C-alpha positions as protocol buffer text, in pm:
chain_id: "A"
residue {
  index: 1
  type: UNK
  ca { x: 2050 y: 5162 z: 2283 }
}
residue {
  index: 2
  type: UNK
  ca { x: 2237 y: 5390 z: 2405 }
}
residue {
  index: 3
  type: UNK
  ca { x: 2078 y: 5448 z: 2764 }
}
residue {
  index: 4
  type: UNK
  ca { x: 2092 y: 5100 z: 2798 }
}
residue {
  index: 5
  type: UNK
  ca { x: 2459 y: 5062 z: 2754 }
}
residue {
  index: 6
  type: UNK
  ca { x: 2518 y: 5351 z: 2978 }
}
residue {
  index: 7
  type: UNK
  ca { x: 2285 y: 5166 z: 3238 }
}
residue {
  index: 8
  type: UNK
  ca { x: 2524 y: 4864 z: 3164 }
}
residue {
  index: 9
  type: UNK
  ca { x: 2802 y: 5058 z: 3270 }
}
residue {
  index: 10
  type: UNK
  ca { x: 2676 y: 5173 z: 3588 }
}
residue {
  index: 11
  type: UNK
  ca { x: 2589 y: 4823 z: 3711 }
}
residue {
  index: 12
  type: UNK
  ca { x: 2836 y: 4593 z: 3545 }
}
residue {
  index: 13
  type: UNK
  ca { x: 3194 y: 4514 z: 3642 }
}
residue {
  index: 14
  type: UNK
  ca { x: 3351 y: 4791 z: 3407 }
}
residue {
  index: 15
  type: UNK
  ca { x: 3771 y: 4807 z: 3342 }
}
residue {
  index: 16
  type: UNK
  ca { x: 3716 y: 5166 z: 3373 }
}
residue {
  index: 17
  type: UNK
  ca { x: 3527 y: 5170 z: 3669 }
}
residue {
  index: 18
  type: UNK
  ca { x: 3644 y: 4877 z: 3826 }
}
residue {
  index: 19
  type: UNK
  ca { x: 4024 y: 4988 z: 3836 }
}
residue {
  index: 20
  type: UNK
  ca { x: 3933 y: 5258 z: 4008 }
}
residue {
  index: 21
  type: UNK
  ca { x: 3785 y: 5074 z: 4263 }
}
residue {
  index: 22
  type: UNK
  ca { x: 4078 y: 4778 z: 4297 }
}
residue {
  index: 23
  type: UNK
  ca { x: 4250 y: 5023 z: 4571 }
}
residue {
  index: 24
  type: UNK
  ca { x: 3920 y: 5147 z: 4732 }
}
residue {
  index: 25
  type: UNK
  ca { x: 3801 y: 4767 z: 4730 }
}
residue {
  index: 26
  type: UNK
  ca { x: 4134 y: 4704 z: 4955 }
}
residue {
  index: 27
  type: UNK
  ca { x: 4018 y: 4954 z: 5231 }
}
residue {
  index: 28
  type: UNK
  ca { x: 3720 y: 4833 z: 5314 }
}
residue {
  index: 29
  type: UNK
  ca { x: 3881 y: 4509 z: 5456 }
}
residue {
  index: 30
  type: UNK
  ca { x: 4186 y: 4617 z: 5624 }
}
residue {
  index: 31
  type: UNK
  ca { x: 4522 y: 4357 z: 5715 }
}
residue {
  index: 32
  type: UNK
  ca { x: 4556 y: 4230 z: 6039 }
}
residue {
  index: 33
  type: UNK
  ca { x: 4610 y: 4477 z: 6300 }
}
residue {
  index: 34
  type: UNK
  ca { x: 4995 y: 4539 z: 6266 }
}
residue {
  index: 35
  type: UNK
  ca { x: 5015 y: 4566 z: 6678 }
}
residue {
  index: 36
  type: UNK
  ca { x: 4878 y: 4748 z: 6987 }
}
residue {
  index: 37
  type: UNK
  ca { x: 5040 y: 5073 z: 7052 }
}
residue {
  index: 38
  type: UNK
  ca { x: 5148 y: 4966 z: 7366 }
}
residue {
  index: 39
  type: UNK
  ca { x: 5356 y: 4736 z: 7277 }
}
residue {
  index: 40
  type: UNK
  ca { x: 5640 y: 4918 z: 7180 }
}
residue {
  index: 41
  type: UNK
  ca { x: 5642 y: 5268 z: 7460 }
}
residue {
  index: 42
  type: UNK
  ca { x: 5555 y: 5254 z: 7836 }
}
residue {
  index: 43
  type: UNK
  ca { x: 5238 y: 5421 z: 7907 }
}
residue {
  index: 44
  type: UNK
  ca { x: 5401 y: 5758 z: 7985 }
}
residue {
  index: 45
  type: UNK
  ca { x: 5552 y: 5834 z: 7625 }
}
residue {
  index: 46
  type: UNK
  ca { x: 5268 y: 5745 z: 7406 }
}
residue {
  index: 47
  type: UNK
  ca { x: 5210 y: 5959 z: 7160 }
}
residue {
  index: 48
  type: UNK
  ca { x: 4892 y: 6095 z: 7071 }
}
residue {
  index: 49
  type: UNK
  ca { x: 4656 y: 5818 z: 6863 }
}
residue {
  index: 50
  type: UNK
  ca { x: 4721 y: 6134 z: 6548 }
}
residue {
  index: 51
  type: UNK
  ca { x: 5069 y: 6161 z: 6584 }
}
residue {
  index: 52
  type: UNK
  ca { x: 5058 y: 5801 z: 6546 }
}
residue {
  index: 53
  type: UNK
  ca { x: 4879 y: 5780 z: 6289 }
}
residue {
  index: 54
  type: UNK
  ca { x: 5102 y: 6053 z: 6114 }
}
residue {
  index: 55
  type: UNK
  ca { x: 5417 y: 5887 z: 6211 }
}
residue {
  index: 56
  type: UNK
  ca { x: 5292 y: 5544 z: 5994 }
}
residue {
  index: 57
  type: UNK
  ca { x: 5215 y: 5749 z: 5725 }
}
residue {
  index: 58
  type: UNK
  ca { x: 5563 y: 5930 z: 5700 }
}
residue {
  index: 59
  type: UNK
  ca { x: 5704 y: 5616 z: 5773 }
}
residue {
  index: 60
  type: UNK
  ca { x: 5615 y: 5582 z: 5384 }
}
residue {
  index: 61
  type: UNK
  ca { x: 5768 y: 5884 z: 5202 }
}
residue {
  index: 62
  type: UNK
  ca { x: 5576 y: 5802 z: 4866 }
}
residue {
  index: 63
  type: UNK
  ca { x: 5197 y: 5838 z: 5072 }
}
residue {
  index: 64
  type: UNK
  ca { x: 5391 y: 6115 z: 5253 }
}
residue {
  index: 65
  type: UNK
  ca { x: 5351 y: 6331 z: 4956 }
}
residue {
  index: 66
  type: UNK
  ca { x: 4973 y: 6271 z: 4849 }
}
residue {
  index: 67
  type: UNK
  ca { x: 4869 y: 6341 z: 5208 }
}
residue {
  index: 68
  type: UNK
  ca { x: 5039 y: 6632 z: 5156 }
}
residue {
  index: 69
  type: UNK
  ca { x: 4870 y: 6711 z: 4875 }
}
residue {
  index: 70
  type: UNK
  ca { x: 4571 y: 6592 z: 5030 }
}
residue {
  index: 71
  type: UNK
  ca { x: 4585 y: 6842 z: 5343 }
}
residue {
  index: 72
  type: UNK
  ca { x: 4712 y: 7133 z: 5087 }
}
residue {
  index: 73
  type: UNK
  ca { x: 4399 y: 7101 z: 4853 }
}
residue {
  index: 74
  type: UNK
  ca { x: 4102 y: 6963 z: 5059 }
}
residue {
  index: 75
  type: UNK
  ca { x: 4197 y: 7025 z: 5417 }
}
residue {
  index: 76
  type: UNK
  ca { x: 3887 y: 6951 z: 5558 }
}
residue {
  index: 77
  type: UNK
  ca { x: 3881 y: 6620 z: 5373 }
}
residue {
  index: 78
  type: UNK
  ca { x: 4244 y: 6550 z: 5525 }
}
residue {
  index: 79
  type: UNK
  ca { x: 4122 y: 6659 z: 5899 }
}
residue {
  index: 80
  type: UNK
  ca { x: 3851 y: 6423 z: 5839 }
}
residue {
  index: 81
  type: UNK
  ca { x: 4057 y: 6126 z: 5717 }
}
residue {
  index: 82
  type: UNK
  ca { x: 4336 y: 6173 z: 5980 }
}
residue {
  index: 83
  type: UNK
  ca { x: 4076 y: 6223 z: 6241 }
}
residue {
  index: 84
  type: UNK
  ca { x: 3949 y: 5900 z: 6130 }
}
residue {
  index: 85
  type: UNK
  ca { x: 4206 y: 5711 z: 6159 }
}
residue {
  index: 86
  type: UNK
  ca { x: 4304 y: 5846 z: 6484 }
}
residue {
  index: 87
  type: UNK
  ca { x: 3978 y: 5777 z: 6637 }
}
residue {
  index: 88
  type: UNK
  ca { x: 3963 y: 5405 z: 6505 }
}
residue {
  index: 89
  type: UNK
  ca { x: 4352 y: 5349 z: 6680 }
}
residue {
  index: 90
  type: UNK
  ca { x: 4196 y: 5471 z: 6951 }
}
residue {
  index: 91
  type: UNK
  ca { x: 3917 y: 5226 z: 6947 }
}
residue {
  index: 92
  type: UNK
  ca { x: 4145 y: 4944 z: 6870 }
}
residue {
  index: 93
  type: UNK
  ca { x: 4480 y: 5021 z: 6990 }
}
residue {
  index: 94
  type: UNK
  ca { x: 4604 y: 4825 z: 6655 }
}
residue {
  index: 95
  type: UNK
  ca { x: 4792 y: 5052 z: 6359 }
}
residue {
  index: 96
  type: UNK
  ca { x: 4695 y: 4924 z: 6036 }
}
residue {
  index: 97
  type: UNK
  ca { x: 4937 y: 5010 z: 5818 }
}
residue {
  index: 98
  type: UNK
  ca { x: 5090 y: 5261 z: 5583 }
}
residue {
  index: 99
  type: UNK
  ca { x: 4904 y: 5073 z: 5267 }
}
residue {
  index: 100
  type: UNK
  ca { x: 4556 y: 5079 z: 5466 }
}
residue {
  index: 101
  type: UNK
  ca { x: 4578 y: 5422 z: 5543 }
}
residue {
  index: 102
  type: UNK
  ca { x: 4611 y: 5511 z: 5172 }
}
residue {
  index: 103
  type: UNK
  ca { x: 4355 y: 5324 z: 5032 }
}
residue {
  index: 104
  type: UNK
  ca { x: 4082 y: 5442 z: 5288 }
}
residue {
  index: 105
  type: UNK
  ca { x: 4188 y: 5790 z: 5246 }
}
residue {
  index: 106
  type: UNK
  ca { x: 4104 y: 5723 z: 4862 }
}
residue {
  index: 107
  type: UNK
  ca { x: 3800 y: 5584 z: 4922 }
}
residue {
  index: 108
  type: UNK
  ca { x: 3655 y: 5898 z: 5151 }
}
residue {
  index: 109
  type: UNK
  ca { x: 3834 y: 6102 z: 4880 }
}
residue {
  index: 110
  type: UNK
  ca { x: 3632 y: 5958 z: 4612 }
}
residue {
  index: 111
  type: UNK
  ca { x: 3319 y: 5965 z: 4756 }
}
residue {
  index: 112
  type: UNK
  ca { x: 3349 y: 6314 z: 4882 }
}
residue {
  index: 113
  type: UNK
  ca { x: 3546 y: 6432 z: 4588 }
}
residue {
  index: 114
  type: UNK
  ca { x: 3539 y: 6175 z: 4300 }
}
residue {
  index: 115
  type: UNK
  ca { x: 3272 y: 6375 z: 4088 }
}
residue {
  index: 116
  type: UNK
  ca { x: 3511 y: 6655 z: 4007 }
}
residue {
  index: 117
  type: UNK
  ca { x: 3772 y: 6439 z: 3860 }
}
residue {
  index: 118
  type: UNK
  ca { x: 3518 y: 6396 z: 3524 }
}
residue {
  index: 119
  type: UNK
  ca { x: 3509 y: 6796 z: 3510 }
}
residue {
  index: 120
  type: UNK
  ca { x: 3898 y: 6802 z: 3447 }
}
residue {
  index: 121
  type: UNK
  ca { x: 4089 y: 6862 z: 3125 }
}
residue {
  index: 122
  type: UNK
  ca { x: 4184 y: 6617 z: 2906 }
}
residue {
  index: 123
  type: UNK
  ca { x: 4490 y: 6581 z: 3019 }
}
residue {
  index: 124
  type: UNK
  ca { x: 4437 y: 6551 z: 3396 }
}
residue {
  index: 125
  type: UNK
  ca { x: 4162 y: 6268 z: 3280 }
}
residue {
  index: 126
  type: UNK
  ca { x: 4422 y: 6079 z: 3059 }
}
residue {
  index: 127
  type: UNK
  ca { x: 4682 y: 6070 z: 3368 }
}
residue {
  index: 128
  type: UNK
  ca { x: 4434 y: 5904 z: 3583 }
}
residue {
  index: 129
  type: UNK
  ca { x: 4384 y: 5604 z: 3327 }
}
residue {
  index: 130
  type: UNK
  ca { x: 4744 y: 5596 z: 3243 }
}
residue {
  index: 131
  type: UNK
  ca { x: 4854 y: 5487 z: 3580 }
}
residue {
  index: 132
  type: UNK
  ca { x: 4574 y: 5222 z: 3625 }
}
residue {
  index: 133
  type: UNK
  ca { x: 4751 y: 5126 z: 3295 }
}
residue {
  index: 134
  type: UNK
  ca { x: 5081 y: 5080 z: 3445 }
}
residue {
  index: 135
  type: UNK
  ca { x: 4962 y: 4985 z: 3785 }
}
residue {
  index: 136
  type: UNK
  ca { x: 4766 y: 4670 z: 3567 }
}
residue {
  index: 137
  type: UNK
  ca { x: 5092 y: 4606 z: 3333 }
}
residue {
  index: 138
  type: UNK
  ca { x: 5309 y: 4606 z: 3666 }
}
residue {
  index: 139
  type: UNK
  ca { x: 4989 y: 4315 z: 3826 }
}
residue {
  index: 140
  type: UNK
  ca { x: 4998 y: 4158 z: 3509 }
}
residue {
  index: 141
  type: UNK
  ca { x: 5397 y: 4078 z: 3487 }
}
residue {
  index: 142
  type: UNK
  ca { x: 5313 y: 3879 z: 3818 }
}
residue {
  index: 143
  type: UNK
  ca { x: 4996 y: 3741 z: 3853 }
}
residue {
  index: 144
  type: UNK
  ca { x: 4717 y: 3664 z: 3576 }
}
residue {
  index: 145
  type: UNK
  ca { x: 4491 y: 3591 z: 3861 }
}
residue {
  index: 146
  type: UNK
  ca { x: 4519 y: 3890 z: 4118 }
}
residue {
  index: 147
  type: UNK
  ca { x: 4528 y: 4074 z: 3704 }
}
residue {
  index: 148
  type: UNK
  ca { x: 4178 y: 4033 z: 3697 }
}
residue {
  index: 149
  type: UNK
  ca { x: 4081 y: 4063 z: 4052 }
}
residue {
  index: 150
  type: UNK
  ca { x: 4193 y: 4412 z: 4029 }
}
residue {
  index: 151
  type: UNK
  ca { x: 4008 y: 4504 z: 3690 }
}
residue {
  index: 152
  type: UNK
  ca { x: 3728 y: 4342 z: 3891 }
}
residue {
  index: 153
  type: UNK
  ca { x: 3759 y: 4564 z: 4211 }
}
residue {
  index: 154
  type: UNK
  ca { x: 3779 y: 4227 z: 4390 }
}
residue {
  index: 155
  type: UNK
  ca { x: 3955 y: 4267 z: 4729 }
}
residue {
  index: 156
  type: UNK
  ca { x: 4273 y: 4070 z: 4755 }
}
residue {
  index: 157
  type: UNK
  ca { x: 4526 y: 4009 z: 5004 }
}
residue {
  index: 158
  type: UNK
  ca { x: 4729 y: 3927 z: 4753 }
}
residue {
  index: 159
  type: UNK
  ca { x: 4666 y: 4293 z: 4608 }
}
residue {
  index: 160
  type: UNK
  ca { x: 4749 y: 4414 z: 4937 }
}
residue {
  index: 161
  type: UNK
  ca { x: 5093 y: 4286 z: 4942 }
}
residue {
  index: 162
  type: UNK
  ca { x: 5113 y: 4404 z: 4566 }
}
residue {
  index: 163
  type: UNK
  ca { x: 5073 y: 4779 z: 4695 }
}
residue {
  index: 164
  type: UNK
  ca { x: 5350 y: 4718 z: 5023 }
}
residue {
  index: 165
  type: UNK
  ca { x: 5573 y: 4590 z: 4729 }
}
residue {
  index: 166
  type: UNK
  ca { x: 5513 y: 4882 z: 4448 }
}
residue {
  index: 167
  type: UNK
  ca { x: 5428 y: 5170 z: 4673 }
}
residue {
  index: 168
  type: UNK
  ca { x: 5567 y: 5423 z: 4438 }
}
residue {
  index: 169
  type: UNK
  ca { x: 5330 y: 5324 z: 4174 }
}
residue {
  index: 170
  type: UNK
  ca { x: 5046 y: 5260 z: 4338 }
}
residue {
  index: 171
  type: UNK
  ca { x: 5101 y: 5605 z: 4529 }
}
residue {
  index: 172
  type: UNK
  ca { x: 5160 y: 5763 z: 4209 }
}
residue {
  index: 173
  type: UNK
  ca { x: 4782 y: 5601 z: 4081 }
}
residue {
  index: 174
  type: UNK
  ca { x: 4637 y: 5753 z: 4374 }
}
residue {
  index: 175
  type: UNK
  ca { x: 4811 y: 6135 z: 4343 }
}
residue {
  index: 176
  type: UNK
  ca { x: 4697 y: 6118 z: 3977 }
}
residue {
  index: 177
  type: UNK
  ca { x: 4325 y: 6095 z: 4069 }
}
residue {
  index: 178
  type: UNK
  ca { x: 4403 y: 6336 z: 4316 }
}
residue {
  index: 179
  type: UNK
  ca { x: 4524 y: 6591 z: 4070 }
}
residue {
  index: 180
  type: UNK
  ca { x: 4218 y: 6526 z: 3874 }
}
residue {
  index: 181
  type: UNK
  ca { x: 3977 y: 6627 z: 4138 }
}
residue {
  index: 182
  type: UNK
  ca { x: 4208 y: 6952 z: 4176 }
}
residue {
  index: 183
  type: UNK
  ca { x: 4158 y: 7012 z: 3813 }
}
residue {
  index: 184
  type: UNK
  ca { x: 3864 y: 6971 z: 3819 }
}
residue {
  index: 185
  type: UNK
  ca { x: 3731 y: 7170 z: 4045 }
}
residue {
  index: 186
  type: UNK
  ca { x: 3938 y: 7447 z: 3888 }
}
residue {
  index: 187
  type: UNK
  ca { x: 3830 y: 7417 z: 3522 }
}
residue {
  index: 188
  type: UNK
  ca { x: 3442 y: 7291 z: 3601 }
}
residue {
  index: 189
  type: UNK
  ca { x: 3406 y: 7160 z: 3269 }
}
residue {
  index: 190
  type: UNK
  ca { x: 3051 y: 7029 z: 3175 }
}
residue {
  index: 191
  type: UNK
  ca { x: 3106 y: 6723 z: 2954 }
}
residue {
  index: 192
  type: UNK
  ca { x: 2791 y: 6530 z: 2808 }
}
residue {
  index: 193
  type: UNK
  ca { x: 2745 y: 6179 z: 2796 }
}
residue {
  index: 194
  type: UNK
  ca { x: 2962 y: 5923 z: 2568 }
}
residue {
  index: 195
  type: UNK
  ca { x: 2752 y: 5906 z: 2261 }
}
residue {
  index: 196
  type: UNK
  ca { x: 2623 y: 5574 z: 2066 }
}
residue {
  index: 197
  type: UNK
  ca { x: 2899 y: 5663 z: 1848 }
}
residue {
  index: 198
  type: UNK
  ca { x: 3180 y: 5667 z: 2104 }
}
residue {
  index: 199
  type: UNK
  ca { x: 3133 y: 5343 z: 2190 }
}
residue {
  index: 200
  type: UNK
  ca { x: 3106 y: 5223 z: 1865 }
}
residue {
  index: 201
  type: UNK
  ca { x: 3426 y: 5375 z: 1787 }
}
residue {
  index: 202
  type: UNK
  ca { x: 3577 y: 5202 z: 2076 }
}
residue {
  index: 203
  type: UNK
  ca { x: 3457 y: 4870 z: 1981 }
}
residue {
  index: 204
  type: UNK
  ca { x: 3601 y: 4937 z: 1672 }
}
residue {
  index: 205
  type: UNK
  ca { x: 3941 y: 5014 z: 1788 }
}
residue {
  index: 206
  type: UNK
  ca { x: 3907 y: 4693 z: 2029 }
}
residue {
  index: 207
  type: UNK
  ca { x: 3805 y: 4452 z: 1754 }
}
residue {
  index: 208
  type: UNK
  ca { x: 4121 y: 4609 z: 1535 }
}
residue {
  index: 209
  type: UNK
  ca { x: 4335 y: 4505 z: 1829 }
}
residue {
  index: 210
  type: UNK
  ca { x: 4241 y: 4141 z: 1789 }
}
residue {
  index: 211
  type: UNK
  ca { x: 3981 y: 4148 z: 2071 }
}
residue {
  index: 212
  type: UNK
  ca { x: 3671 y: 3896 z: 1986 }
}
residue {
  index: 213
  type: UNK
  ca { x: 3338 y: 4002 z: 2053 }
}
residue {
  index: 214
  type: UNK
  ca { x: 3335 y: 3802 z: 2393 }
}
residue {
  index: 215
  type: UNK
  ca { x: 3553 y: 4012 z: 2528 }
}
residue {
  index: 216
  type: UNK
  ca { x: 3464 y: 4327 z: 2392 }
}
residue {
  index: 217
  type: UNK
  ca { x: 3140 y: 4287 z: 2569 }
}
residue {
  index: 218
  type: UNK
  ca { x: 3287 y: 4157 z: 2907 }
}
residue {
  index: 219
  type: UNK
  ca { x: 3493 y: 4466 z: 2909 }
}
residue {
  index: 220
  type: UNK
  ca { x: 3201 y: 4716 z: 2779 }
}
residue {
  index: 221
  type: UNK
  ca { x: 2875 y: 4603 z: 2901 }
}
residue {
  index: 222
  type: UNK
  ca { x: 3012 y: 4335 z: 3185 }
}
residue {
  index: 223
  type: UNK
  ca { x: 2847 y: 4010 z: 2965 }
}
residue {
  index: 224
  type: UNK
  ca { x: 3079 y: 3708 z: 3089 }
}
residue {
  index: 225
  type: UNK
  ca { x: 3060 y: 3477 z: 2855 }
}
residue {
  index: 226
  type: UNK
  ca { x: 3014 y: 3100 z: 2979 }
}
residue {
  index: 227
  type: UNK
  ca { x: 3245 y: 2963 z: 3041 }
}
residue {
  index: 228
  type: UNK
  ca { x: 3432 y: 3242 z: 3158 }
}
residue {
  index: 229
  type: UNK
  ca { x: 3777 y: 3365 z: 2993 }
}
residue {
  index: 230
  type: UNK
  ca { x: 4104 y: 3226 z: 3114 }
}
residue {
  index: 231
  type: UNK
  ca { x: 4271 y: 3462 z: 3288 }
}
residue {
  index: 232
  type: UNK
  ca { x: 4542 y: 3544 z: 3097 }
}
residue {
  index: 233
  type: UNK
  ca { x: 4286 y: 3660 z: 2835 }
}
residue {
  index: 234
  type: UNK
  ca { x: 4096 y: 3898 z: 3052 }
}
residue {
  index: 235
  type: UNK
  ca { x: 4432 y: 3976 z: 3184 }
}
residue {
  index: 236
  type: UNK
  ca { x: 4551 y: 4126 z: 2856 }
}
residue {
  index: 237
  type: UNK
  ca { x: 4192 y: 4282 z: 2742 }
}
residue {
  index: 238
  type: UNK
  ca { x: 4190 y: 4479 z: 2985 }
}
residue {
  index: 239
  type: UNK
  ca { x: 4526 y: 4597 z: 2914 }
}
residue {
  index: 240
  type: UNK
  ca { x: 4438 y: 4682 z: 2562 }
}
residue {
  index: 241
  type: UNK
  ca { x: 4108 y: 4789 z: 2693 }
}
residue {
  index: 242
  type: UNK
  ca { x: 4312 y: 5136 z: 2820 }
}
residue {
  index: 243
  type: UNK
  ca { x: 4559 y: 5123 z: 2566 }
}
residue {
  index: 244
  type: UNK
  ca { x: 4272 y: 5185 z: 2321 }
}
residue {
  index: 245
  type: UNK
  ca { x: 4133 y: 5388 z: 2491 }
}
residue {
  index: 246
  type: UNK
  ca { x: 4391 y: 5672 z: 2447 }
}
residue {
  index: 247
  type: UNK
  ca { x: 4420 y: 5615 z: 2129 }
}
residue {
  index: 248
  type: UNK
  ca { x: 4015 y: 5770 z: 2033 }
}
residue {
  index: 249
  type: UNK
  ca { x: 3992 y: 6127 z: 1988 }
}
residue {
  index: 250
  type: UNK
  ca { x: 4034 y: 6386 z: 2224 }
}
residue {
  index: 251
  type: UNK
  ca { x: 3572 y: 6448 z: 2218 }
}
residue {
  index: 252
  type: UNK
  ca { x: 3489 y: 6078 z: 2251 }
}
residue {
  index: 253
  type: UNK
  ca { x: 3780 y: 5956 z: 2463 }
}
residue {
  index: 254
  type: UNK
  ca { x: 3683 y: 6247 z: 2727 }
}
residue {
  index: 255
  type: UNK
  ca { x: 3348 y: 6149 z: 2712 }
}
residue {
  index: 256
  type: UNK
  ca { x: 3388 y: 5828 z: 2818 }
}
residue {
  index: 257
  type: UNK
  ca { x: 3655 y: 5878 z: 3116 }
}
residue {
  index: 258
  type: UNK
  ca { x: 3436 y: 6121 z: 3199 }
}
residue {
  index: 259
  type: UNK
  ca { x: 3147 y: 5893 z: 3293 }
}
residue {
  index: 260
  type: UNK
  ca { x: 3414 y: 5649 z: 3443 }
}
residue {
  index: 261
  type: UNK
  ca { x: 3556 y: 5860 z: 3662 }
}
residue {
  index: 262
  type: UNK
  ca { x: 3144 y: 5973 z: 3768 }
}
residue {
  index: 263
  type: UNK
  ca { x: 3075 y: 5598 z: 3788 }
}
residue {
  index: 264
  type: UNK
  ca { x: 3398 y: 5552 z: 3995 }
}
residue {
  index: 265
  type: UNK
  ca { x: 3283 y: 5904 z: 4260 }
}
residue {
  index: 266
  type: UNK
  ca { x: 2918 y: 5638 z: 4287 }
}
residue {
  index: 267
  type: UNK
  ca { x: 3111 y: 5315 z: 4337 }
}
């Protein structure tokens, strides 16, 4: 039973894994082109497609500091990213945007990086989920719809203006899982799988919270019932999906960010 619901979890939609791919799912189809370089300086003062680049990003002092933290920590993952981004401006002659340029530098982050994030302590772990948390509550106050589109990974325009609008949080999101991968690749800490009993003890906590068994298993093995849920309902399990989640013990709730945040470095 238990393989199988770990199998479930690698190949469903997953809240856990799923909000970590709402801002990774926004990279991979970037806004329109915000304008040739051209436009704006005569041939002779162009900068450099880099400095460009650089320029857009500290053009947004709240991405300004993960970068940062990005080049400080992994600096060949930061030369890579940069390097990128320069090349594609080159290509195109069209900056994307402050927003773009965060979420794609997540994405290569993740994929290069995401694994370590799961050998973090505890706490580390716990401030990844808690700003999905707040990043969701902050989606949620607004839009039921684009709500479940992110715990969905679904790529949005709509999230896309979201992020413009709420760049602190969503910057803070992405410095959290950041942090994580630092952590982790400090501390190295070997964590086994979520047992049988873990995720009976979350479905335990989720059915105290009022959640029916419908959702329960949308949320934990990806089963949509038919007809789907309203929004609004999905909306809010979710919520209470990570709000429940901190609540477990310290063994099984690290357990099972654990294999999110390895499910998330694979997604």
């Amino acid at each position: 039973m238990m393989i199988e619901r770990i199998l479930a979890l690698a190949a469903a939609a997953v809240v856990a894994v799923a909000l970590g791919v709402g801002l990774t799912m926004m990279a991979l189809s970037p806004p329109p082109a915000r304008g040739a370089l051209s436009a704006t300086t005569a041939p002779s003062e162009k900068p450099s497609p880099r400095q460009a680049v650089e320029t857009t990003i500290a053009s947004a002092p709240e991405y300004g500091r993960f970068f940062a933290r990005l080049r400080e920590k992994f600096p060949q993952d930061y030369e890579g990213t940069i390097g990128g981004f320069a090349s594609r401006l080159s290509e195109t002659k069209a900056d994307q945007g402050a927003d773009y340029y965060l979420s794609e530098a997540m994405r290569r982050l993740r994929q290069s990086r995401g694994a370590l994030a799961a050998k973090a302590e505890p706490e580390a772990m716990s401030r990844v989920f808690a700003k999905q948390l707040a990043v969701l509550q902050a989606i949620a106050r607004e839009d039921k719809k684009l709500c479940v589109a992110f715990l969905y990974g679904a790529n949005n325009l709509d999230f896309q203006r979201f992020a413009a609008s709420r760049r602190p949080l969503v910057a803070d999101m992405a410095s959290a899982s950041l942090e994580a991968m630092v952590d982790g690749q400090a501390k190295n800490i070997a964590r086994e799988q979520p047992t049988e009993a873990d995720f009976k003890a979350l479905e335990t906590a989720l059915a105290a919270r009022g959640l029916a068994k419908p959702e329960i298993e949308a949320l934990l093995d990806g089963k949509m019932p038919d007809p789907p849920l309203e929004d609004a309902k999905m909306c809010a399990a979710g919520q209470t999906y990570l709000e429940v989640l901190r609540t477990l013990p310290e063994a099984p709730r690290s357990r099972i960010y654990g294999l999110a945040l390895e499910l998330m470095a694979k997604s």
